[in-house]
Structures are given as structure tokens and as C-alpha cells.
Amino acid sequence: QVPLVESGGGSVQAGGSLRLSCDASDYKYRTNCMAWFRQVPGKKREGVAAIHTAGGERTSYADSVKGRFTISRDNAKNTIYLEMSSLKPEDTAMYYCAAGDGLVLPAYCAPVSDDDFADWGQGTQVTVSS
């Protein structure tokens, strides 16, 4: 099985932008729900954004990132993106790509519980300085 692989993290100043990528080549026919979570050392993993990849592509976001982050997909490349703008120091975290547990309804594809996701990437670090 080919694992999920995140890339695109780095260090930026507050107000800057980054685009994270998740290679989900092996998950196109395994699930219709993909998401991004993030984690700070010593704290639990926090849901950031999710996308239902069929039909109208419903997306959902944590309140803390609404209006600043956008989750999207490139179907041809089987890649999930997280575009981040107006970055804040509190966005600093390890960001993880997650794949849903099989096929789910759009309403149940949300960045809420990590128990809803079956597989995870290795993470990519995002550091935002003042």
C-alpha cells in the first residue's frame, strides 16, 4: 500500500501563505473523504479542513481557519491541497493528511474526530513567526 505523503510545510512570517500537498494516489477508490489535521506537541490532534471528493465536493472547516484556509483537490494528480493565507503564529503545528474510513455521506466528512479517519501521513511542519 502506498502511504499518504504530505509536503509543502516550512517557516513563514505572520501574514504569509503556504500551500500544503498530500499525495493520495492509493486512496482514490478507497474513500471519498479526505482531511487535514494539525497537532502541537503536548496537545491533541485538531481537525482543520475536510473535503468530500464526490459530486459537488462539499468542504468544511474549523472555525479557527475559516476564511483563511482552503482545501481542494486535483483529481488528475490524486492530490489534496491545503492553501493557507494570513497565517498566524497560532497556526504553527505539524499538519497531517488523513483518509476517511471507506465511503461516507457528505455530512459525515468533517474535520472533527480523528476516529473517523483510517490512515494518516507522516506530517509536514508549519512554523509561523511574528
Short mmCIF file of N, CA and C in Angstrom, two decimals:
data_model
loop_
_atom_site.label_atom_id
_atom_site.label_comp_id
_atom_site.label_asym_id
_atom_site.label_seq_id
_atom_site.Cartn_x
_atom_site.Cartn_y
_atom_site.Cartn_z
N GLN A 1 0.84 -1.18 0.00
CA GLN A 1 0.00 0.00 0.00
C GLN A 1 0.88 1.24 0.00
N VAL A 2 0.57 2.21 -0.87
CA VAL A 2 1.30 3.46 -0.93
C VAL A 2 0.74 4.40 0.12
N PRO A 3 1.57 4.92 1.03
CA PRO A 3 1.07 5.78 2.10
C PRO A 3 0.74 7.18 1.63
N LEU A 4 -0.03 7.90 2.45
CA LEU A 4 -0.25 9.32 2.23
C LEU A 4 1.06 10.05 2.50
N VAL A 5 1.39 11.03 1.66
CA VAL A 5 2.63 11.77 1.81
C VAL A 5 2.35 13.26 1.73
N GLU A 6 2.64 13.98 2.81
CA GLU A 6 2.45 15.43 2.85
C GLU A 6 3.75 16.14 2.48
N SER A 7 3.60 17.34 1.92
CA SER A 7 4.74 18.18 1.60
C SER A 7 4.28 19.63 1.56
N GLY A 8 5.23 20.55 1.53
CA GLY A 8 4.91 21.96 1.39
C GLY A 8 5.04 22.79 2.65
N GLY A 9 5.33 22.16 3.77
CA GLY A 9 5.50 22.91 5.00
C GLY A 9 6.77 23.73 4.98
N GLY A 10 6.90 24.60 5.97
CA GLY A 10 8.08 25.44 6.06
C GLY A 10 7.89 26.52 7.10
N SER A 11 8.82 27.46 7.12
CA SER A 11 8.78 28.58 8.06
C SER A 11 8.43 29.87 7.32
N VAL A 12 7.43 30.58 7.82
CA VAL A 12 7.00 31.84 7.22
C VAL A 12 6.72 32.85 8.31
N GLN A 13 6.67 34.12 7.93
CA GLN A 13 6.31 35.17 8.86
C GLN A 13 4.80 35.34 8.90
N ALA A 14 4.30 35.86 10.00
CA ALA A 14 2.87 36.11 10.13
C ALA A 14 2.36 36.92 8.95
N GLY A 15 1.19 36.53 8.44
CA GLY A 15 0.61 37.18 7.28
C GLY A 15 0.97 36.52 5.97
N GLY A 16 1.90 35.59 6.01
CA GLY A 16 2.34 34.90 4.80
C GLY A 16 1.41 33.77 4.40
N SER A 17 1.81 33.07 3.34
CA SER A 17 0.99 31.99 2.79
C SER A 17 1.83 30.76 2.51
N LEU A 18 1.17 29.60 2.56
CA LEU A 18 1.77 28.33 2.21
C LEU A 18 0.71 27.45 1.57
N ARG A 19 1.14 26.52 0.73
CA ARG A 19 0.25 25.52 0.19
C ARG A 19 0.80 24.13 0.50
N LEU A 20 0.04 23.36 1.25
CA LEU A 20 0.42 22.01 1.57
C LEU A 20 -0.18 21.05 0.55
N SER A 21 0.54 19.98 0.27
CA SER A 21 0.07 18.97 -0.68
C SER A 21 0.06 17.61 -0.02
N CYS A 22 -0.89 16.79 -0.42
CA CYS A 22 -1.00 15.42 0.08
C CYS A 22 -1.16 14.49 -1.12
N ASP A 23 -0.17 13.65 -1.31
CA ASP A 23 -0.23 12.64 -2.37
C ASP A 23 -1.13 11.51 -1.89
N ALA A 24 -2.32 11.40 -2.49
CA ALA A 24 -3.30 10.39 -2.09
C ALA A 24 -3.54 9.40 -3.22
N SER A 25 -2.50 9.05 -3.92
CA SER A 25 -2.61 8.20 -5.11
C SER A 25 -3.31 6.87 -4.85
N ASP A 26 -3.08 6.29 -3.71
CA ASP A 26 -3.61 4.97 -3.40
C ASP A 26 -4.98 5.00 -2.75
N TYR A 27 -5.59 6.19 -2.65
CA TYR A 27 -6.85 6.32 -1.92
C TYR A 27 -8.03 6.77 -2.79
N LYS A 28 -7.82 6.92 -4.08
CA LYS A 28 -8.87 7.39 -4.97
C LYS A 28 -10.11 6.50 -4.92
N TYR A 29 -9.90 5.20 -4.85
CA TYR A 29 -11.01 4.27 -4.84
C TYR A 29 -11.25 3.65 -3.47
N ARG A 30 -10.54 4.13 -2.47
CA ARG A 30 -10.68 3.61 -1.12
C ARG A 30 -11.62 4.44 -0.27
N THR A 31 -11.69 5.75 -0.54
CA THR A 31 -12.53 6.63 0.27
C THR A 31 -12.94 7.85 -0.54
N ASN A 32 -14.01 8.52 -0.10
CA ASN A 32 -14.45 9.77 -0.73
C ASN A 32 -14.36 10.94 0.25
N CYS A 33 -13.57 10.79 1.29
CA CYS A 33 -13.42 11.82 2.31
C CYS A 33 -11.95 11.97 2.68
N MET A 34 -11.42 13.17 2.51
CA MET A 34 -10.05 13.47 2.87
C MET A 34 -10.04 14.70 3.77
N ALA A 35 -9.02 14.79 4.63
CA ALA A 35 -8.99 15.89 5.58
C ALA A 35 -7.57 16.27 5.96
N TRP A 36 -7.47 17.44 6.56
CA TRP A 36 -6.22 17.90 7.17
C TRP A 36 -6.45 18.12 8.66
N PHE A 37 -5.52 17.61 9.46
CA PHE A 37 -5.49 17.85 10.89
C PHE A 37 -4.14 18.48 11.23
N ARG A 38 -4.05 19.04 12.43
CA ARG A 38 -2.77 19.58 12.89
C ARG A 38 -2.60 19.28 14.37
N GLN A 39 -1.34 19.27 14.80
CA GLN A 39 -1.05 18.93 16.19
C GLN A 39 0.16 19.69 16.69
N VAL A 40 0.02 20.24 17.88
CA VAL A 40 1.11 20.90 18.59
C VAL A 40 1.60 19.93 19.67
N PRO A 41 2.91 19.84 19.90
CA PRO A 41 3.41 18.93 20.93
C PRO A 41 2.70 19.13 22.27
N GLY A 42 2.26 18.03 22.87
CA GLY A 42 1.58 18.09 24.15
C GLY A 42 0.09 18.30 24.07
N LYS A 43 -0.46 18.53 22.87
CA LYS A 43 -1.89 18.73 22.70
C LYS A 43 -2.47 17.69 21.74
N LYS A 44 -3.78 17.52 21.83
CA LYS A 44 -4.44 16.54 20.96
C LYS A 44 -4.52 17.05 19.53
N ARG A 45 -4.68 16.13 18.60
CA ARG A 45 -4.79 16.48 17.20
C ARG A 45 -6.09 17.25 16.95
N GLU A 46 -5.99 18.32 16.16
CA GLU A 46 -7.11 19.22 15.89
C GLU A 46 -7.49 19.17 14.42
N GLY A 47 -8.77 18.99 14.14
CA GLY A 47 -9.24 19.00 12.77
C GLY A 47 -9.16 20.39 12.18
N VAL A 48 -8.77 20.48 10.92
CA VAL A 48 -8.60 21.76 10.23
C VAL A 48 -9.59 21.92 9.09
N ALA A 49 -9.62 20.97 8.16
CA ALA A 49 -10.48 21.05 6.99
C ALA A 49 -10.74 19.67 6.43
N ALA A 50 -11.88 19.49 5.77
CA ALA A 50 -12.22 18.22 5.15
C ALA A 50 -12.91 18.46 3.83
N ILE A 51 -12.78 17.51 2.92
CA ILE A 51 -13.42 17.60 1.62
C ILE A 51 -14.02 16.26 1.24
N HIS A 52 -15.28 16.29 0.81
CA HIS A 52 -15.95 15.12 0.26
C HIS A 52 -15.68 15.17 -1.23
N THR A 53 -14.97 14.20 -1.75
CA THR A 53 -14.40 14.30 -3.09
C THR A 53 -15.31 13.84 -4.23
N ALA A 54 -16.58 13.54 -3.95
CA ALA A 54 -17.53 13.15 -4.98
C ALA A 54 -18.59 14.21 -5.19
N GLY A 55 -19.17 14.23 -6.39
CA GLY A 55 -20.26 15.16 -6.69
C GLY A 55 -19.86 16.61 -6.56
N GLY A 56 -20.58 17.34 -5.70
CA GLY A 56 -20.35 18.76 -5.55
C GLY A 56 -19.18 19.16 -4.69
N GLU A 57 -18.44 18.20 -4.17
CA GLU A 57 -17.24 18.44 -3.37
C GLU A 57 -17.53 19.36 -2.18
N ARG A 58 -18.31 18.87 -1.26
CA ARG A 58 -18.59 19.61 -0.03
C ARG A 58 -17.32 19.75 0.80
N THR A 59 -17.10 20.96 1.32
CA THR A 59 -15.95 21.21 2.18
C THR A 59 -16.42 21.74 3.52
N SER A 60 -15.61 21.54 4.53
CA SER A 60 -15.91 22.05 5.86
C SER A 60 -14.61 22.43 6.56
N TYR A 61 -14.70 23.38 7.50
CA TYR A 61 -13.52 23.93 8.13
C TYR A 61 -13.73 24.15 9.61
N ALA A 62 -12.63 24.09 10.35
CA ALA A 62 -12.66 24.50 11.74
C ALA A 62 -12.87 26.01 11.79
N ASP A 63 -13.55 26.48 12.82
CA ASP A 63 -13.83 27.91 12.94
C ASP A 63 -12.54 28.74 12.95
N SER A 64 -11.48 28.20 13.49
CA SER A 64 -10.23 28.94 13.62
C SER A 64 -9.55 29.25 12.29
N VAL A 65 -9.93 28.55 11.22
CA VAL A 65 -9.27 28.76 9.93
C VAL A 65 -10.22 29.21 8.83
N LYS A 66 -11.51 29.33 9.12
CA LYS A 66 -12.47 29.76 8.11
C LYS A 66 -12.10 31.13 7.54
N GLY A 67 -12.15 31.24 6.23
CA GLY A 67 -11.81 32.49 5.57
C GLY A 67 -10.34 32.64 5.27
N ARG A 68 -9.51 31.78 5.84
CA ARG A 68 -8.06 31.86 5.63
C ARG A 68 -7.50 30.63 4.92
N PHE A 69 -8.08 29.46 5.18
CA PHE A 69 -7.60 28.21 4.59
C PHE A 69 -8.61 27.68 3.59
N THR A 70 -8.12 27.02 2.55
CA THR A 70 -8.97 26.40 1.55
C THR A 70 -8.47 25.00 1.24
N ILE A 71 -9.35 24.01 1.35
CA ILE A 71 -8.99 22.64 0.98
C ILE A 71 -9.54 22.38 -0.42
N SER A 72 -8.76 21.72 -1.24
CA SER A 72 -9.17 21.43 -2.61
C SER A 72 -8.49 20.15 -3.09
N ARG A 73 -8.86 19.73 -4.27
CA ARG A 73 -8.24 18.53 -4.84
C ARG A 73 -7.90 18.74 -6.31
N ASP A 74 -6.88 18.03 -6.75
CA ASP A 74 -6.53 17.92 -8.16
C ASP A 74 -6.81 16.47 -8.50
N ASN A 75 -7.93 16.22 -9.13
CA ASN A 75 -8.36 14.86 -9.40
C ASN A 75 -7.38 14.11 -10.31
N ALA A 76 -6.84 14.80 -11.30
CA ALA A 76 -5.92 14.18 -12.24
C ALA A 76 -4.65 13.69 -11.55
N LYS A 77 -4.21 14.43 -10.54
CA LYS A 77 -2.98 14.08 -9.83
C LYS A 77 -3.24 13.32 -8.53
N ASN A 78 -4.51 13.13 -8.20
CA ASN A 78 -4.88 12.46 -6.95
C ASN A 78 -4.21 13.13 -5.75
N THR A 79 -4.26 14.45 -5.74
CA THR A 79 -3.60 15.24 -4.72
C THR A 79 -4.61 16.13 -4.00
N ILE A 80 -4.48 16.20 -2.68
CA ILE A 80 -5.30 17.07 -1.85
C ILE A 80 -4.44 18.23 -1.39
N TYR A 81 -4.97 19.45 -1.50
CA TYR A 81 -4.22 20.64 -1.12
C TYR A 81 -4.85 21.35 0.07
N LEU A 82 -4.02 22.05 0.81
CA LEU A 82 -4.50 22.97 1.83
C LEU A 82 -3.78 24.29 1.59
N GLU A 83 -4.51 25.27 1.05
CA GLU A 83 -3.96 26.59 0.81
C GLU A 83 -4.21 27.44 2.05
N MET A 84 -3.14 27.98 2.60
CA MET A 84 -3.20 28.74 3.83
C MET A 84 -2.72 30.16 3.57
N SER A 85 -3.51 31.14 3.99
CA SER A 85 -3.15 32.54 3.85
C SER A 85 -3.38 33.25 5.18
N SER A 86 -2.86 34.47 5.27
CA SER A 86 -2.97 35.26 6.51
C SER A 86 -2.57 34.42 7.72
N LEU A 87 -1.46 33.73 7.58
CA LEU A 87 -1.02 32.82 8.64
C LEU A 87 -0.70 33.56 9.93
N LYS A 88 -1.03 32.91 11.03
CA LYS A 88 -0.81 33.45 12.36
C LYS A 88 0.13 32.53 13.14
N PRO A 89 0.82 33.07 14.15
CA PRO A 89 1.69 32.21 14.96
C PRO A 89 0.96 31.00 15.54
N GLU A 90 -0.33 31.15 15.88
CA GLU A 90 -1.08 30.04 16.44
C GLU A 90 -1.38 28.94 15.42
N ASP A 91 -1.07 29.17 14.14
CA ASP A 91 -1.20 28.14 13.13
C ASP A 91 -0.01 27.19 13.13
N THR A 92 1.02 27.52 13.88
CA THR A 92 2.21 26.68 13.96
C THR A 92 1.84 25.30 14.49
N ALA A 93 2.18 24.26 13.73
CA ALA A 93 1.84 22.89 14.11
C ALA A 93 2.41 21.93 13.08
N MET A 94 2.34 20.65 13.41
CA MET A 94 2.59 19.60 12.44
C MET A 94 1.25 19.32 11.76
N TYR A 95 1.22 19.39 10.44
CA TYR A 95 -0.01 19.19 9.68
C TYR A 95 -0.02 17.81 9.06
N TYR A 96 -1.14 17.10 9.24
CA TYR A 96 -1.29 15.73 8.77
C TYR A 96 -2.43 15.61 7.77
N CYS A 97 -2.21 14.84 6.73
CA CYS A 97 -3.24 14.48 5.79
C CYS A 97 -3.89 13.19 6.27
N ALA A 98 -5.22 13.10 6.16
CA ALA A 98 -5.94 11.93 6.64
C ALA A 98 -6.94 11.43 5.60
N ALA A 99 -7.09 10.13 5.52
CA ALA A 99 -8.04 9.49 4.61
C ALA A 99 -9.19 8.87 5.39
N GLY A 100 -10.40 9.08 4.90
CA GLY A 100 -11.58 8.55 5.56
C GLY A 100 -11.64 7.03 5.54
N ASP A 101 -12.54 6.50 6.36
CA ASP A 101 -12.70 5.06 6.51
C ASP A 101 -13.75 4.57 5.51
N GLY A 102 -13.34 4.36 4.28
CA GLY A 102 -14.25 3.91 3.26
C GLY A 102 -15.14 5.03 2.73
N LEU A 103 -16.30 4.67 2.20
CA LEU A 103 -17.24 5.64 1.66
C LEU A 103 -18.15 6.18 2.75
N VAL A 104 -18.29 7.51 2.78
CA VAL A 104 -19.12 8.15 3.79
C VAL A 104 -20.02 9.19 3.13
N LEU A 105 -21.12 9.53 3.81
CA LEU A 105 -22.00 10.59 3.33
C LEU A 105 -21.34 11.94 3.55
N PRO A 106 -21.64 12.94 2.71
CA PRO A 106 -21.02 14.26 2.86
C PRO A 106 -21.14 14.84 4.27
N ALA A 107 -22.28 14.66 4.90
CA ALA A 107 -22.50 15.23 6.23
C ALA A 107 -21.57 14.65 7.27
N TYR A 108 -21.02 13.48 7.02
CA TYR A 108 -20.14 12.83 7.97
C TYR A 108 -18.67 12.98 7.62
N CYS A 109 -18.36 13.78 6.63
CA CYS A 109 -16.98 14.08 6.25
C CYS A 109 -16.64 15.46 6.80
N ALA A 110 -16.07 15.48 7.99
CA ALA A 110 -15.81 16.74 8.67
C ALA A 110 -14.54 16.65 9.50
N PRO A 111 -13.87 17.79 9.71
CA PRO A 111 -12.63 17.80 10.50
C PRO A 111 -12.91 17.90 11.98
N VAL A 112 -13.58 16.88 12.51
CA VAL A 112 -13.98 16.90 13.91
C VAL A 112 -13.26 15.85 14.73
N SER A 113 -13.43 14.58 14.36
CA SER A 113 -12.86 13.48 15.13
C SER A 113 -11.86 12.70 14.30
N ASP A 114 -10.66 12.49 14.85
CA ASP A 114 -9.67 11.71 14.12
C ASP A 114 -10.04 10.23 14.07
N ASP A 115 -11.04 9.83 14.86
CA ASP A 115 -11.52 8.44 14.82
C ASP A 115 -12.24 8.14 13.51
N ASP A 116 -12.64 9.18 12.77
CA ASP A 116 -13.35 9.00 11.51
C ASP A 116 -12.41 8.73 10.34
N PHE A 117 -11.12 8.79 10.59
CA PHE A 117 -10.14 8.66 9.52
C PHE A 117 -9.24 7.46 9.76
N ALA A 118 -9.04 6.70 8.70
CA ALA A 118 -8.39 5.40 8.83
C ALA A 118 -6.88 5.43 8.66
N ASP A 119 -6.39 6.35 7.82
CA ASP A 119 -4.96 6.39 7.52
C ASP A 119 -4.44 7.82 7.57
N TRP A 120 -3.16 7.94 7.91
CA TRP A 120 -2.53 9.23 8.11
C TRP A 120 -1.17 9.30 7.46
N GLY A 121 -0.80 10.50 7.02
CA GLY A 121 0.53 10.72 6.50
C GLY A 121 1.52 10.93 7.63
N GLN A 122 2.76 11.19 7.27
CA GLN A 122 3.82 11.35 8.26
C GLN A 122 3.88 12.75 8.85
N GLY A 123 3.21 13.71 8.22
CA GLY A 123 3.16 15.07 8.72
C GLY A 123 4.17 15.99 8.04
N THR A 124 3.82 17.28 7.97
CA THR A 124 4.73 18.30 7.47
C THR A 124 4.63 19.51 8.39
N GLN A 125 5.76 20.03 8.81
CA GLN A 125 5.80 21.09 9.82
C GLN A 125 5.55 22.46 9.22
N VAL A 126 4.69 23.23 9.87
CA VAL A 126 4.43 24.62 9.52
C VAL A 126 4.78 25.48 10.73
N THR A 127 5.67 26.45 10.54
CA THR A 127 6.07 27.34 11.61
C THR A 127 5.85 28.78 11.18
N VAL A 128 5.07 29.52 11.96
CA VAL A 128 4.75 30.90 11.64
C VAL A 128 5.32 31.80 12.74
N SER A 129 6.17 32.74 12.36
CA SER A 129 6.80 33.63 13.32
C SER A 129 6.18 35.02 13.24
N SER A 130 6.29 35.76 14.35
CA SER A 130 5.75 37.12 14.42
C SER A 130 6.65 38.10 13.70
#
